[in-house]
PDB file of C-alpha atoms in Angstrom:
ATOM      1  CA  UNK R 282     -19.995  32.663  -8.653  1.00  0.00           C
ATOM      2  CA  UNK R 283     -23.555  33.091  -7.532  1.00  0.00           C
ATOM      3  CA  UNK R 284     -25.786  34.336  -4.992  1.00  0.00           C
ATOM      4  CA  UNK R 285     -28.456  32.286  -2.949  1.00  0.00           C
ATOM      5  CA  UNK R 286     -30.532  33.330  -0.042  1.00  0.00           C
ATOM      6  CA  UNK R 287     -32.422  32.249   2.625  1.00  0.00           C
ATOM      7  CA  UNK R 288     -34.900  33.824   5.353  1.00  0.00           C
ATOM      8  CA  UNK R 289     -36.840  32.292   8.242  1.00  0.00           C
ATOM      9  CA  UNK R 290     -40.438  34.570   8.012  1.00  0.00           C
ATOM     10  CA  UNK R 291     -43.810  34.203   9.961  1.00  0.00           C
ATOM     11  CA  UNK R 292     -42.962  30.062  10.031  1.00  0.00           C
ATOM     12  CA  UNK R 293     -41.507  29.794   6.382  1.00  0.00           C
ATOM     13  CA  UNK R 294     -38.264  29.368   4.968  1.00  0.00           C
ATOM     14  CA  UNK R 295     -37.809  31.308   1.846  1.00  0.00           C
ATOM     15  CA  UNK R 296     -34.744  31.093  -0.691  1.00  0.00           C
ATOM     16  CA  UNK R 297     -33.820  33.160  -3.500  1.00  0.00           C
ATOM     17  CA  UNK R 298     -31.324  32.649  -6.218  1.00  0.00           C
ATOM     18  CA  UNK R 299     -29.917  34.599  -9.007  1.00  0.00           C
ATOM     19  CA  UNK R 300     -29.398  32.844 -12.377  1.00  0.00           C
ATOM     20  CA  UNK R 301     -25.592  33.635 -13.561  1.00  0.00           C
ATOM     21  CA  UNK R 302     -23.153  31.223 -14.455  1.00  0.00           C
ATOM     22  CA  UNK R 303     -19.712  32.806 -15.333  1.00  0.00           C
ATOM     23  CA  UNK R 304     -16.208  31.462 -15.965  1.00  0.00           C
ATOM     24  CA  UNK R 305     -14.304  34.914 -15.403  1.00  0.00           C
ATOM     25  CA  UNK R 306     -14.264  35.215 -19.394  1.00  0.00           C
ATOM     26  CA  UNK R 307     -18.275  34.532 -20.187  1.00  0.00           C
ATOM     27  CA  UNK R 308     -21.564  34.953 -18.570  1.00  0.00           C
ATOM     28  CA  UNK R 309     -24.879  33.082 -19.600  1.00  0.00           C
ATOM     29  CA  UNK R 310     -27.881  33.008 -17.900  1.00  0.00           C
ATOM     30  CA  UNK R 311     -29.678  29.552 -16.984  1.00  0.00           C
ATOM     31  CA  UNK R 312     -33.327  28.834 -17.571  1.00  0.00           C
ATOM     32  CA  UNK R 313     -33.785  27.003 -13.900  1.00  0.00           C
ATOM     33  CA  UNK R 314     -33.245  28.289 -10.381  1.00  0.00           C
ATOM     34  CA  UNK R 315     -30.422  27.132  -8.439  1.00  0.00           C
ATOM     35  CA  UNK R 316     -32.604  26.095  -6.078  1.00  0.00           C
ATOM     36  CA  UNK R 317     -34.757  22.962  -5.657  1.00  0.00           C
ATOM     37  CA  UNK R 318     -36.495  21.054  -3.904  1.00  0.00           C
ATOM     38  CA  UNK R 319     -36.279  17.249  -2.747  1.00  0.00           C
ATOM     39  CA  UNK R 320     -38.345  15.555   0.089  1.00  0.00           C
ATOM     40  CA  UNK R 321     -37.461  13.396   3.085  1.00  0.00           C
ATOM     41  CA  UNK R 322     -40.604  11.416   3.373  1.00  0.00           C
ATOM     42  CA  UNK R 323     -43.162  14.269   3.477  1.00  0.00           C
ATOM     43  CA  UNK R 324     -41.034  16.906   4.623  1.00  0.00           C
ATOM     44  CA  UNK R 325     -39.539  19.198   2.088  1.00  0.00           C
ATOM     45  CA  UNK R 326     -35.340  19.487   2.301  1.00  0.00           C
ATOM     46  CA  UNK R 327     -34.566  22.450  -0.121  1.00  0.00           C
ATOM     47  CA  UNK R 328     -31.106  23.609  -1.615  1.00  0.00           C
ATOM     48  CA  UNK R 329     -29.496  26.278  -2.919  1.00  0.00           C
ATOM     49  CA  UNK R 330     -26.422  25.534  -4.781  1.00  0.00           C
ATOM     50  CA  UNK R 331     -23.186  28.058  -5.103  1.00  0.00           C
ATOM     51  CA  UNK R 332     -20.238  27.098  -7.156  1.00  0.00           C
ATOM     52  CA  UNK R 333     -19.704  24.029  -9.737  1.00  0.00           C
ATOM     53  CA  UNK R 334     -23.031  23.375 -11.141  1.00  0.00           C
ATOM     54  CA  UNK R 335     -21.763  19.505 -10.717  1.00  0.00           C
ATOM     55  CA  UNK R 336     -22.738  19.780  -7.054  1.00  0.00           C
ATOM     56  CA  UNK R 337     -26.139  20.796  -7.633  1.00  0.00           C
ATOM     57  CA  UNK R 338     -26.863  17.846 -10.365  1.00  0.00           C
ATOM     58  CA  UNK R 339     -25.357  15.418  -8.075  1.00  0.00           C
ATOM     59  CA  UNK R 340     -27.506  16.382  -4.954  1.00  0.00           C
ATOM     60  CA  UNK R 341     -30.731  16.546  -7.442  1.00  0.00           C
ATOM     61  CA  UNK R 342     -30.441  12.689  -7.676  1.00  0.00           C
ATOM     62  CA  UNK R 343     -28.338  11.664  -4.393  1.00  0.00           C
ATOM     63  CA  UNK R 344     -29.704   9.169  -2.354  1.00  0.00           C
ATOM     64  CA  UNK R 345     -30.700  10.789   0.800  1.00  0.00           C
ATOM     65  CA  UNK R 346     -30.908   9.254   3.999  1.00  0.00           C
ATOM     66  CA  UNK R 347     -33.201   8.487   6.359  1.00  0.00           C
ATOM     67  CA  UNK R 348     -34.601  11.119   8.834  1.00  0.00           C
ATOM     68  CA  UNK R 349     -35.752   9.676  12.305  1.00  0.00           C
ATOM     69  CA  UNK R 350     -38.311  11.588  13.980  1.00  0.00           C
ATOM     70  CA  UNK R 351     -36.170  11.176  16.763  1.00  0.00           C
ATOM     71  CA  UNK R 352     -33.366  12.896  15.319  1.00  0.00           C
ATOM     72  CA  UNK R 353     -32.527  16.614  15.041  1.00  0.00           C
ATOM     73  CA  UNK R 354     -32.444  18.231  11.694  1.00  0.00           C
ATOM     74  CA  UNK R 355     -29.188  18.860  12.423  1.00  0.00           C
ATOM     75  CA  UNK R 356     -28.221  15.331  13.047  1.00  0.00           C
ATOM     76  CA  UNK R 357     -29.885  14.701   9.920  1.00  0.00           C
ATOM     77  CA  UNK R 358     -27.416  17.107   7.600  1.00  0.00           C
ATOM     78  CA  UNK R 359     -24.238  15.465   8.864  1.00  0.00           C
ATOM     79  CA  UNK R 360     -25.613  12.089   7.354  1.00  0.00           C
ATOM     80  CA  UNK R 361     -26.616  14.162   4.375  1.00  0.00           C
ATOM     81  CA  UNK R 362     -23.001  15.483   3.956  1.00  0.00           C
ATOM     82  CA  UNK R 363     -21.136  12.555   4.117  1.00  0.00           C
ATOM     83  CA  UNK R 364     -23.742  11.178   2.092  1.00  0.00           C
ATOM     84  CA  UNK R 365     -23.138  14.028  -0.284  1.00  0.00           C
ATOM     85  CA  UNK R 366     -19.065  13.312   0.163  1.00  0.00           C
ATOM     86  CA  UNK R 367     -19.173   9.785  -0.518  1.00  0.00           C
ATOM     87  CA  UNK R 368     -21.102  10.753  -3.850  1.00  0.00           C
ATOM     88  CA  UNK R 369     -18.338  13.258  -4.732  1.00  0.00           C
ATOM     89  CA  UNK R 370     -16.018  10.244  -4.623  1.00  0.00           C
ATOM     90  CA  UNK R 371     -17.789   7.920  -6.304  1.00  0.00           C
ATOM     91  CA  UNK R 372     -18.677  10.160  -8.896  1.00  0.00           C
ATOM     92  CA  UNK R 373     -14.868  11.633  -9.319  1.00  0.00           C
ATOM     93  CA  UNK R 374     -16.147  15.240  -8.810  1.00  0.00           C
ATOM     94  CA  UNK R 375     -14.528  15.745  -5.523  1.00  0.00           C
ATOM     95  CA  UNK R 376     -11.704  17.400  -5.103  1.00  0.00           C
ATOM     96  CA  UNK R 377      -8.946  15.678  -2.678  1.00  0.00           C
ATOM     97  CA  UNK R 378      -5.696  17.948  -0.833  1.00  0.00           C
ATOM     98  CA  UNK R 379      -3.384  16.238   1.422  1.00  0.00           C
ATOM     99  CA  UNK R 380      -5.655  13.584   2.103  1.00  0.00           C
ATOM    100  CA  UNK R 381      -9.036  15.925   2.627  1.00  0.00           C
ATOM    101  CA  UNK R 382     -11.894  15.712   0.801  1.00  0.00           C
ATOM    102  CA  UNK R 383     -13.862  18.789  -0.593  1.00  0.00           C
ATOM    103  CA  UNK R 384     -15.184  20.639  -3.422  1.00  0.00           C
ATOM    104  CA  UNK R 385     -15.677  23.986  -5.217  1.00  0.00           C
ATOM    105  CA  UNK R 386     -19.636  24.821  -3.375  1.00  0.00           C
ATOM    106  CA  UNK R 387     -21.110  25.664  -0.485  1.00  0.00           C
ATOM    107  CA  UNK R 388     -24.668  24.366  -0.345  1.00  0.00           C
ATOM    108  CA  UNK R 389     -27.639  26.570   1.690  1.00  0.00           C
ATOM    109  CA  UNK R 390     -29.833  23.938   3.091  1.00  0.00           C
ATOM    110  CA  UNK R 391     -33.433  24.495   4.487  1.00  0.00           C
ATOM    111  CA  UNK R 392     -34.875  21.538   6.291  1.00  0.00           C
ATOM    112  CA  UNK R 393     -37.482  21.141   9.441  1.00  0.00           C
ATOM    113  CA  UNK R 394     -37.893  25.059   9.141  1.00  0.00           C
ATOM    114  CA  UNK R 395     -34.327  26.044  10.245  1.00  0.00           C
ATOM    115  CA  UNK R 396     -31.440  27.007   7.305  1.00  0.00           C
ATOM    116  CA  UNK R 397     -27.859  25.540   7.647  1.00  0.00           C
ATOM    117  CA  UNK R 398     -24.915  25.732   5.352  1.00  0.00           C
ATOM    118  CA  UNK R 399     -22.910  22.799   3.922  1.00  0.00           C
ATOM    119  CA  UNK R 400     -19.192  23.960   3.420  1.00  0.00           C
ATOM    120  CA  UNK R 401     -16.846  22.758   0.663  1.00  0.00           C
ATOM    121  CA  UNK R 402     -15.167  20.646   3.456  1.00  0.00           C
ATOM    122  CA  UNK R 403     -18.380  19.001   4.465  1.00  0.00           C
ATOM    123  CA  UNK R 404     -18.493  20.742   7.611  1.00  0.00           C
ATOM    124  CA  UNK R 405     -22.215  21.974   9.054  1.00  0.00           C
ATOM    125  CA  UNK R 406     -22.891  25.732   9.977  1.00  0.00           C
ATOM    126  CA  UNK R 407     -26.644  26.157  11.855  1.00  0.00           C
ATOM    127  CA  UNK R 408     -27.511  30.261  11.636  1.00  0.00           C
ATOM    128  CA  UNK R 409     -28.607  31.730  14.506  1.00  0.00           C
ATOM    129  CA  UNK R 410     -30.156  34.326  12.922  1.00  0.00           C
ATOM    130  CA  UNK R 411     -33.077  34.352  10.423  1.00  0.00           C
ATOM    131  CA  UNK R 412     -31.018  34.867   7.301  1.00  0.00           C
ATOM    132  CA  UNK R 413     -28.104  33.616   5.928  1.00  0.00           C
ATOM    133  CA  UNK R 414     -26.668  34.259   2.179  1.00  0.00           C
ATOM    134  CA  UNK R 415     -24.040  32.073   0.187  1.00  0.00           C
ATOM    135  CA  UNK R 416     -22.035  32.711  -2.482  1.00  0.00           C
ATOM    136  CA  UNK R 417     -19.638  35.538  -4.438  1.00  0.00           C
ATOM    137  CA  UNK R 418     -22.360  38.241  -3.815  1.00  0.00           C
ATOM    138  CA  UNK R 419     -23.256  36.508  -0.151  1.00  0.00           C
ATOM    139  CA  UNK R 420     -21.816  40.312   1.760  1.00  0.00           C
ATOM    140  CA  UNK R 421     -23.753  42.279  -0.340  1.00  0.00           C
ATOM    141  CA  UNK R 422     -26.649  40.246   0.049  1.00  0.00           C
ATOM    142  CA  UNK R 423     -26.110  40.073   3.740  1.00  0.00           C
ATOM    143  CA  UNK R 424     -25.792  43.702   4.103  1.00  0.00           C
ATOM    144  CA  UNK R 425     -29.227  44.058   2.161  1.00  0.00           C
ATOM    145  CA  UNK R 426     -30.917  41.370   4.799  1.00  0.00           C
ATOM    146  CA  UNK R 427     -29.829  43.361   7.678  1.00  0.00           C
ATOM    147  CA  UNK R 428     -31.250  46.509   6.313  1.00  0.00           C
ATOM    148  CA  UNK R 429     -34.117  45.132   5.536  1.00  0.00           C
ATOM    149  CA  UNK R 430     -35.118  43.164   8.585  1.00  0.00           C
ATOM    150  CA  UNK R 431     -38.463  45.723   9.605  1.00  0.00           C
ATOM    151  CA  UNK R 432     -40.275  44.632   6.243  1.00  0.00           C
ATOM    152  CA  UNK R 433     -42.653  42.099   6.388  1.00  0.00           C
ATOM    153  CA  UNK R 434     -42.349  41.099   3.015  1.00  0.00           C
ATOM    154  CA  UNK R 435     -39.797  37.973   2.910  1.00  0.00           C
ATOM    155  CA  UNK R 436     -39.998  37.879  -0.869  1.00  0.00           C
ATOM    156  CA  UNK R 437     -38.883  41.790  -1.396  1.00  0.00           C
ATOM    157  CA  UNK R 438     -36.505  41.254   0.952  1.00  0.00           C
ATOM    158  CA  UNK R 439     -34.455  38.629  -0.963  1.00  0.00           C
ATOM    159  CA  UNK R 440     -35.221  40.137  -4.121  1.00  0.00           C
ATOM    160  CA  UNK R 441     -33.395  43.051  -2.793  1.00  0.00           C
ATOM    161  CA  UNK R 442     -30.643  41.409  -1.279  1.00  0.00           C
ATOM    162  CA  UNK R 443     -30.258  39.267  -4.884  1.00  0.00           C
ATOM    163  CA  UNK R 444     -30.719  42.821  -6.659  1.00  0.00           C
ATOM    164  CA  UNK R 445     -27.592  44.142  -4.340  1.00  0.00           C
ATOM    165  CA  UNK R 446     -25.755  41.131  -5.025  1.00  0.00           C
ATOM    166  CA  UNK R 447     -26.330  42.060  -8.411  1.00  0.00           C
ATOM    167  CA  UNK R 448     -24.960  45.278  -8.626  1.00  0.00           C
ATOM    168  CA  UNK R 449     -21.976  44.791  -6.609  1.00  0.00           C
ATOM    169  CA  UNK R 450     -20.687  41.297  -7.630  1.00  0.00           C
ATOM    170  CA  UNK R 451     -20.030  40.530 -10.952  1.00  0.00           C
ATOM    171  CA  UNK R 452     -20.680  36.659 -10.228  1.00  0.00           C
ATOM    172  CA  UNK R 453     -24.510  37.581  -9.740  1.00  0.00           C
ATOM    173  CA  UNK R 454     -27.049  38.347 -11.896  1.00  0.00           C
ATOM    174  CA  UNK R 455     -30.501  37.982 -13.722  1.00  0.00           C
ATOM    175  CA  UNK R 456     -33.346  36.722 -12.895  1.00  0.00           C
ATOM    176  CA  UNK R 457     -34.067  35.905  -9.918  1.00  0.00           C
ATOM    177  CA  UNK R 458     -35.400  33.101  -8.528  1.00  0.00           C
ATOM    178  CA  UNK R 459     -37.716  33.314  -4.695  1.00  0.00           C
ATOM    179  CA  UNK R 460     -39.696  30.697  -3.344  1.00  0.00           C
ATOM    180  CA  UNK R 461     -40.683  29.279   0.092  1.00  0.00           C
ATOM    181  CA  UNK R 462     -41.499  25.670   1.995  1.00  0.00           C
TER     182      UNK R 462
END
C-alpha cells in the first residue's frame, strides 16, 4: 500500500514517494522515504519500494552485481532480480506457489537514466514512456502524470501525482518524498 513515482525530465530521473504504511486496520507514517539510493561503481541505481517493507531492507544491503560497460542497463536488472530472488530465499522472505518464486512488491528501478519495474515474479518491465508509477495509488498517480506532461517542473509534477494518489487511495499518504539522479 503505497505510491512511488518516477519521471524521465531534461536528462534526469526523478522519483517521488509517499510515506504511509498501513495494515488495512492502522496507518503510521515513516520518518524515511521509500526511496534510496545505492551505486554500481559510480553510477547511481535508485529504488522505490511498494509493498512489504522487507523488500526494501533487503535490497538496501543486497549484494549487487557487476555492471559491464558493455552491457545494457537492462541486461543489468535481470542479474539484479535474480540477485534480488536468490536473497528472498536465502533470507526466507520470499514467498513460493506451486513451485514459483515471488513476493508481496513491485520495485521502480532507475538506473543509466531509463526507469524499469521489477514485478513480484521477478519479471522486468522497461517504460516506454517518461513516467511510470507503482503501487495501490499507481492509476491515480498515472492519471496525474498524463495531465501534467506540458509542465516543466518534474518535481510539481510528482508531487501532484503523489497528492492524487493521496486523495484517492487510502494506501497513500503524507509526506512526500521527490528527489532526482
Amino acid at each position: 500500500m503505497t505510491t512511488i513515482v518516477g519521471l524521465i525530465s531534461y536528462g534526469r530521473v526523478w522519483m517521488g514517494s509517499d510515506s504511509l504504511i498501513s495494515d488495512g486496520m492502522q496507518k503510521l507514517s515513516l520518518p524515511h522515504p521509500k526511496t534510496f539510493v545505492r551505486y554500481v561503481g559510480e553510477r547511481p541505481l535508485c529504488f522505490g519500494v511498494a509493498g512489504s517493507a522487507r523488500i526494501s531492507q533487503l535490497l538496501e544491503q543486497l549484494e549487487l552485481p557487476a555492471y559491464h560497460k558493455k552491457a545494457s542497463p537492462r541486461a543489468f536488472l535481470f542479474d539484479l532480480a535474480e540477485a534480488l530472488r536468490e536473497c528472498l530465499k536465502d533470507k526466507g522472505a520470499g514467498i513460493e506457489e506451486r513451485g514459483q518464486q515471488g513476493g508481496n512488491f513491485e520495485v521502480l528501478v532507475a538506473f543509466d537514466g531509463e526507469l524499469f519495474v521489477i514485478q513480484s515474479d521477478f519479471s522486468i518491465l522497461e517504460t516506454r514512456g517518461d513516467f511510470v508509477a507503482v503501487g495501490s495509488g499507481q492509476y491515480y498517480a498515472l492519471g496525474s502524470l498524463f495531465s501534467t506532461e506540458a509542465s516543466p517542473d518534474p518535481a510539481w509534477r510528482l508531487r501532484l501525482a503523489l497528492m492524487a494518489a493521496e486523495h484517492y487511495d487510502p494506501g497513500s499518504g503524507r509526506p512526500f518524498w521527490v528527489g532526482s539522479i
